[in-house]
Tab-separated table of N, CA, C and O in Angstrom:
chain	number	residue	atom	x	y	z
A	1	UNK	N	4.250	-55.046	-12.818
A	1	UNK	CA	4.367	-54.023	-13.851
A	1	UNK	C	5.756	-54.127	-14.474
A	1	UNK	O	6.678	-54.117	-13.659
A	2	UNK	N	6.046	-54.214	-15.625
A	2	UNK	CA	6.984	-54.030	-16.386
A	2	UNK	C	8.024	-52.496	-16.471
A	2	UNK	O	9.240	-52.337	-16.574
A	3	UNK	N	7.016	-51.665	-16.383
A	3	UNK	CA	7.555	-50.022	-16.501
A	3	UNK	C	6.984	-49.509	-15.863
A	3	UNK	O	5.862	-49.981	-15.680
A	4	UNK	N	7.323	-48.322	-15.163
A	4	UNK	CA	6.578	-47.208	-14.547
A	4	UNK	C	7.532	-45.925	-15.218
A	4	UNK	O	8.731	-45.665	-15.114
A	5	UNK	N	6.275	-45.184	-16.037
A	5	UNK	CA	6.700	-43.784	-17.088
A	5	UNK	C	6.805	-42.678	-16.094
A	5	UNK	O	5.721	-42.857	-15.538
A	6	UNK	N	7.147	-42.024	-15.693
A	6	UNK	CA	7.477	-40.781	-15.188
A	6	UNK	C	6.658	-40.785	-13.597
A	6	UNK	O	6.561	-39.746	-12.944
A	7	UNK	N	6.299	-41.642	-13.287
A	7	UNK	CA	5.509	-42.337	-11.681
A	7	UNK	C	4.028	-41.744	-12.437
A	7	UNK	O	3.243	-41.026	-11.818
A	8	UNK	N	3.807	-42.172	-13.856
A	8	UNK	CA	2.625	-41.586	-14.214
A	8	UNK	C	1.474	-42.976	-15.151
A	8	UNK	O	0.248	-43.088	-15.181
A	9	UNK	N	2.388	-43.670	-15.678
A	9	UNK	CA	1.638	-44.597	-16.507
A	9	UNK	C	2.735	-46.073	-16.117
A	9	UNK	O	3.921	-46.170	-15.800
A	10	UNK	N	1.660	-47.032	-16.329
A	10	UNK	CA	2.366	-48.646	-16.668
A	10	UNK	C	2.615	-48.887	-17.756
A	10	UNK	O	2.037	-48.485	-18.766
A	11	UNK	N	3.423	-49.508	-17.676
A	11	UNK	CA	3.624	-50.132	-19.143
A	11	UNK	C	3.786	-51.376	-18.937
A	11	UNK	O	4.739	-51.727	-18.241
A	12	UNK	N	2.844	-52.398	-19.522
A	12	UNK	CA	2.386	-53.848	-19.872
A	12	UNK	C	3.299	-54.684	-20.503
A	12	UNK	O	2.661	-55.666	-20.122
A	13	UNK	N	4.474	-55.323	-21.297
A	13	UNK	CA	4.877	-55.441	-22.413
A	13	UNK	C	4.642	-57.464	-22.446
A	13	UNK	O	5.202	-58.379	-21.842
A	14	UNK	N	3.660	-57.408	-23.362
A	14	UNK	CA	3.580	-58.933	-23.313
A	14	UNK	C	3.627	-59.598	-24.735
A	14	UNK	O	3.461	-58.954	-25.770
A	15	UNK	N	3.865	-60.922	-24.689
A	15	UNK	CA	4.082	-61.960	-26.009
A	15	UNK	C	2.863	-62.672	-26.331
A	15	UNK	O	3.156	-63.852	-26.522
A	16	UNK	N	1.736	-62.486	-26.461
A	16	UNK	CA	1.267	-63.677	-26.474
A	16	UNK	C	0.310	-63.215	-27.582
A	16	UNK	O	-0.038	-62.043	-27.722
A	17	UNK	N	-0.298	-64.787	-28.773
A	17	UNK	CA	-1.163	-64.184	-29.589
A	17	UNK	C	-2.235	-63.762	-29.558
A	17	UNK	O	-2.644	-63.415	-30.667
A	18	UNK	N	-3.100	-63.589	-28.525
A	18	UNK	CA	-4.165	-62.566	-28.064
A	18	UNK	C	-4.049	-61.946	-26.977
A	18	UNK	O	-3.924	-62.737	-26.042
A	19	UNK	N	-4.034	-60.865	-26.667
A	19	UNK	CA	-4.966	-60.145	-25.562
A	19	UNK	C	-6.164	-60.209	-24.969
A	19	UNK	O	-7.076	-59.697	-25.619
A	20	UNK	N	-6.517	-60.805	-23.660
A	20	UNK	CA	-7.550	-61.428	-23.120
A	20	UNK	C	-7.824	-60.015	-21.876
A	20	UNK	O	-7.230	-58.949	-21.710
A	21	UNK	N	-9.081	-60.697	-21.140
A	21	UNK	CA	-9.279	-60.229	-20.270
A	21	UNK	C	-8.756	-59.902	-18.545
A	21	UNK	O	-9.071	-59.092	-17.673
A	22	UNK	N	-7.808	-61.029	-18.676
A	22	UNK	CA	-7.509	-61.332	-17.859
A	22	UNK	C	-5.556	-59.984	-17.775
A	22	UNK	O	-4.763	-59.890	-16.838
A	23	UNK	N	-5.533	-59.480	-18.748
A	23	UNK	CA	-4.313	-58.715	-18.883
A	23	UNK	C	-5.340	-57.319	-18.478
A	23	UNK	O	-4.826	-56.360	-17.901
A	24	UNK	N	-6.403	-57.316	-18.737
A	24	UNK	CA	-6.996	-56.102	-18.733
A	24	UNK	C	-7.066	-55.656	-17.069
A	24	UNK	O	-6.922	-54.529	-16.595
A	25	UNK	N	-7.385	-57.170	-16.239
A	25	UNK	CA	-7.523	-57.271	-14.756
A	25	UNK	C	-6.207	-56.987	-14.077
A	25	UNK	O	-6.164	-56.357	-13.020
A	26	UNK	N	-4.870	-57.566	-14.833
A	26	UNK	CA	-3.893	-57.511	-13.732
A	26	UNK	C	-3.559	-55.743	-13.870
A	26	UNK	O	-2.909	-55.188	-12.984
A	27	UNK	N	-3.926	-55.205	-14.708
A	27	UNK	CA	-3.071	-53.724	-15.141
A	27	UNK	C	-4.020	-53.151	-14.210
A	27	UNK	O	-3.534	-52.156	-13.672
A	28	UNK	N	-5.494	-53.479	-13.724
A	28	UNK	CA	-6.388	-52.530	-13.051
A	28	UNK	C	-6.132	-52.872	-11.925
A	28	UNK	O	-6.528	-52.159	-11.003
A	29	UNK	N	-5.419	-54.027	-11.664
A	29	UNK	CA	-4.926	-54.386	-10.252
A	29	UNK	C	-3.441	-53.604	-9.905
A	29	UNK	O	-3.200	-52.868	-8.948
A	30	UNK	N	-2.890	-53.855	-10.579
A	30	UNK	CA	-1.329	-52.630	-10.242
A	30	UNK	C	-1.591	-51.101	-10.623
A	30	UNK	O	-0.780	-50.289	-10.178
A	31	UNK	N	-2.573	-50.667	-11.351
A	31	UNK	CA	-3.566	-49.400	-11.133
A	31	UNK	C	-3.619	-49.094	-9.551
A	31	UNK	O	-2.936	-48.311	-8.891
A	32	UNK	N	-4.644	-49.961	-9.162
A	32	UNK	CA	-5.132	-49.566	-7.709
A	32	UNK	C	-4.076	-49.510	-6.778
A	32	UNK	O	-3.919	-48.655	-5.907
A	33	UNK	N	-3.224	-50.676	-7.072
A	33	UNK	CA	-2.202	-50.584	-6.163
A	33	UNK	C	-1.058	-49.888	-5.749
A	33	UNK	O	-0.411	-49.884	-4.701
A	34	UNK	N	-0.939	-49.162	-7.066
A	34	UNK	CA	0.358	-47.771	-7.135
A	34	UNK	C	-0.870	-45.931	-7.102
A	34	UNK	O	-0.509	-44.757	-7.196
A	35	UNK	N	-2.245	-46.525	-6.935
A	35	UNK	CA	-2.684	-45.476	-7.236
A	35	UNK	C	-2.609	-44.684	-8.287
A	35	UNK	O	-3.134	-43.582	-8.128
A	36	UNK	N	-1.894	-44.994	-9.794
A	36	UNK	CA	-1.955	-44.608	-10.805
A	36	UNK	C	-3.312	-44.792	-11.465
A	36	UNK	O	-4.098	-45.583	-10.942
A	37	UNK	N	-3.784	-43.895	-12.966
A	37	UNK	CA	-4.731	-44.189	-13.559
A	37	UNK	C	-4.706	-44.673	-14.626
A	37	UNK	O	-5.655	-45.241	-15.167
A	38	UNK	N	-3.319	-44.472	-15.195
A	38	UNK	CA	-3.075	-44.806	-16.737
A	38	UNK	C	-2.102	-46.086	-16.955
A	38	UNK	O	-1.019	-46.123	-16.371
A	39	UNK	N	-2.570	-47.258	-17.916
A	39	UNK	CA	-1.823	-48.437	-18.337
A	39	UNK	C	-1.969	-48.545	-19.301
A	39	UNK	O	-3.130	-48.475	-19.704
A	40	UNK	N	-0.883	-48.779	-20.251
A	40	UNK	CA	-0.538	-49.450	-21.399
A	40	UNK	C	-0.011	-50.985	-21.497
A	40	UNK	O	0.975	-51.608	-21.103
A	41	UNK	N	-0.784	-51.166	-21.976
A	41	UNK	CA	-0.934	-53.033	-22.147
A	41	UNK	C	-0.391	-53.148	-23.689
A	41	UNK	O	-1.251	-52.890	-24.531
A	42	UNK	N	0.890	-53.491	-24.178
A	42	UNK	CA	1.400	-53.618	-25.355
A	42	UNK	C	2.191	-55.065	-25.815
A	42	UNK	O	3.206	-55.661	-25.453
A	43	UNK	N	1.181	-55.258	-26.765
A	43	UNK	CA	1.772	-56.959	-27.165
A	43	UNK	C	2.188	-57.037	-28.588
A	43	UNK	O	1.617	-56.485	-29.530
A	44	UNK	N	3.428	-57.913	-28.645
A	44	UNK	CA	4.115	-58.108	-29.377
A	44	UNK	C	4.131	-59.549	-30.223
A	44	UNK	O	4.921	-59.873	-31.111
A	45	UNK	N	3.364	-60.072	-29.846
A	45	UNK	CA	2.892	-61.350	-30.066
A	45	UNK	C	1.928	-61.908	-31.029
A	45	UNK	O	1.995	-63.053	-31.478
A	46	UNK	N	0.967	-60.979	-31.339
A	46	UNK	CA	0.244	-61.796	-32.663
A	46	UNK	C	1.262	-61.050	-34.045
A	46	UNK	O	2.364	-60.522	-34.187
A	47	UNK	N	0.227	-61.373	-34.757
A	47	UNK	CA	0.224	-61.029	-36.135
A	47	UNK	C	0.572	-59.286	-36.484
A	47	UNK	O	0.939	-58.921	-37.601
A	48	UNK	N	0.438	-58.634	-35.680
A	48	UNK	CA	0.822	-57.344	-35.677
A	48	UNK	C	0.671	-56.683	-34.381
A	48	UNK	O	-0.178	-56.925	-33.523
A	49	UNK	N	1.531	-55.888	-34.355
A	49	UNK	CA	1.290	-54.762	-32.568
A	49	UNK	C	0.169	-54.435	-32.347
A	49	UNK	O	-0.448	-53.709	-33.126
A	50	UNK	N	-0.314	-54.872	-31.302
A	50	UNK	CA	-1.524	-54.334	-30.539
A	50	UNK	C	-1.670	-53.977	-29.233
A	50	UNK	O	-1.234	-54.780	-28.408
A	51	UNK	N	-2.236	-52.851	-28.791
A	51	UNK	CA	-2.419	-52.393	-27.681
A	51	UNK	C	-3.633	-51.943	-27.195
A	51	UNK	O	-4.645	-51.565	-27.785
A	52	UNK	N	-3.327	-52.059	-25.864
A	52	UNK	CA	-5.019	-51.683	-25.122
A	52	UNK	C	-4.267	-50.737	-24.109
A	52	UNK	O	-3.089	-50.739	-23.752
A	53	UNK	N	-5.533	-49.773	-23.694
A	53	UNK	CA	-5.000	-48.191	-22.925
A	53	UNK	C	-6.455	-48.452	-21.913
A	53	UNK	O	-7.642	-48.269	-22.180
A	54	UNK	N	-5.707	-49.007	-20.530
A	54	UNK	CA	-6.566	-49.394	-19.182
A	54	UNK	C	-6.408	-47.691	-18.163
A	54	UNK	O	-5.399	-47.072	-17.824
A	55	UNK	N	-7.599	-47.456	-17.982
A	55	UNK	CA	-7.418	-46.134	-17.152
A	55	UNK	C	-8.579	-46.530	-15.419
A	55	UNK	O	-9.718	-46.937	-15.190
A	56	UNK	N	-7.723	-46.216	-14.852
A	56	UNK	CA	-8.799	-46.574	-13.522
A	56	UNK	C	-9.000	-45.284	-12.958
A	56	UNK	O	-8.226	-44.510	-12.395
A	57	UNK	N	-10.244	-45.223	-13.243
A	57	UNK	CA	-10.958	-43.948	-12.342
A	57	UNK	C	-10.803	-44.000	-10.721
A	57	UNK	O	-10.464	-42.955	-10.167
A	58	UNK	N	-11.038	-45.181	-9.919
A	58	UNK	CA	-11.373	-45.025	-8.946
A	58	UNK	C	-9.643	-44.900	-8.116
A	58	UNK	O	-8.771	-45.673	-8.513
A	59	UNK	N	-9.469	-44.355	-7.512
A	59	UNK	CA	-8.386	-43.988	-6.688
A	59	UNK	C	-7.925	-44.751	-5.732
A	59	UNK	O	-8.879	-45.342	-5.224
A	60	UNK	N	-7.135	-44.974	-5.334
A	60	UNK	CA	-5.696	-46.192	-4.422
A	60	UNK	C	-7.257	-45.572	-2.822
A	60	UNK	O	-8.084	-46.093	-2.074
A	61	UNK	N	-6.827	-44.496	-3.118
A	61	UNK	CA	-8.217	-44.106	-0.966
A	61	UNK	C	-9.257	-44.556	-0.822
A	61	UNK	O	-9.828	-45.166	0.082
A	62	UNK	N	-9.705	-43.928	-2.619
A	62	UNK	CA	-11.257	-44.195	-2.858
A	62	UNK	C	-11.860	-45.813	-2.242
A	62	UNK	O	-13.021	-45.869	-1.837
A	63	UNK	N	-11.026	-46.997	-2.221
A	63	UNK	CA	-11.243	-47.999	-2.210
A	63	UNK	C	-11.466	-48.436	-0.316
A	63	UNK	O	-12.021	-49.438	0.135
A	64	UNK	N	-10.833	-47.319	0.445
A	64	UNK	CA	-11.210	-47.352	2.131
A	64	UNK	C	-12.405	-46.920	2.280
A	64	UNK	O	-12.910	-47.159	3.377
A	65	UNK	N	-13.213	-46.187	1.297
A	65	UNK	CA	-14.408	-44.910	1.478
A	65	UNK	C	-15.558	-45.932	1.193
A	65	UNK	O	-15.572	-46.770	0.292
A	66	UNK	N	-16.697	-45.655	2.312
A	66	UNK	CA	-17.432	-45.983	2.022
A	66	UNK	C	-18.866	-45.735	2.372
A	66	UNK	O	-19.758	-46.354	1.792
């Protein structure tokens, strides 16, 4: 993770000229892992600013429960 906002959101900050799927995976992976729900994935890299807003429902515990 690049940022952590108030121990409440990530912040993503990447270069590259698309946004793939694979940015969508690592933010839901440091999601689960800080137990946060909210990521901002913000790229600076194409043709104009673009961002994607990753939210993980399922919870850092939820993932022992079964």
């Amino acid at each position: 993770a690049d940022l952590i906002v108030d121990e409440k959101v990530i912040i993503e900050i990447k270069s590259v000229s698309r946004l793939n799927s694979a940015y969508e995976a690592q933010a839901i992976h440091y999601l689960t892992a800080t137990g946060l729900e909210l990521a901002l994935i913000i790229n600076f890299g194409g043709g104009s600013l673009d961002y994607r807003r990753v939210v993980n429902t399922k919870k850092k515990d939820d993932s022992n429960q079964k």
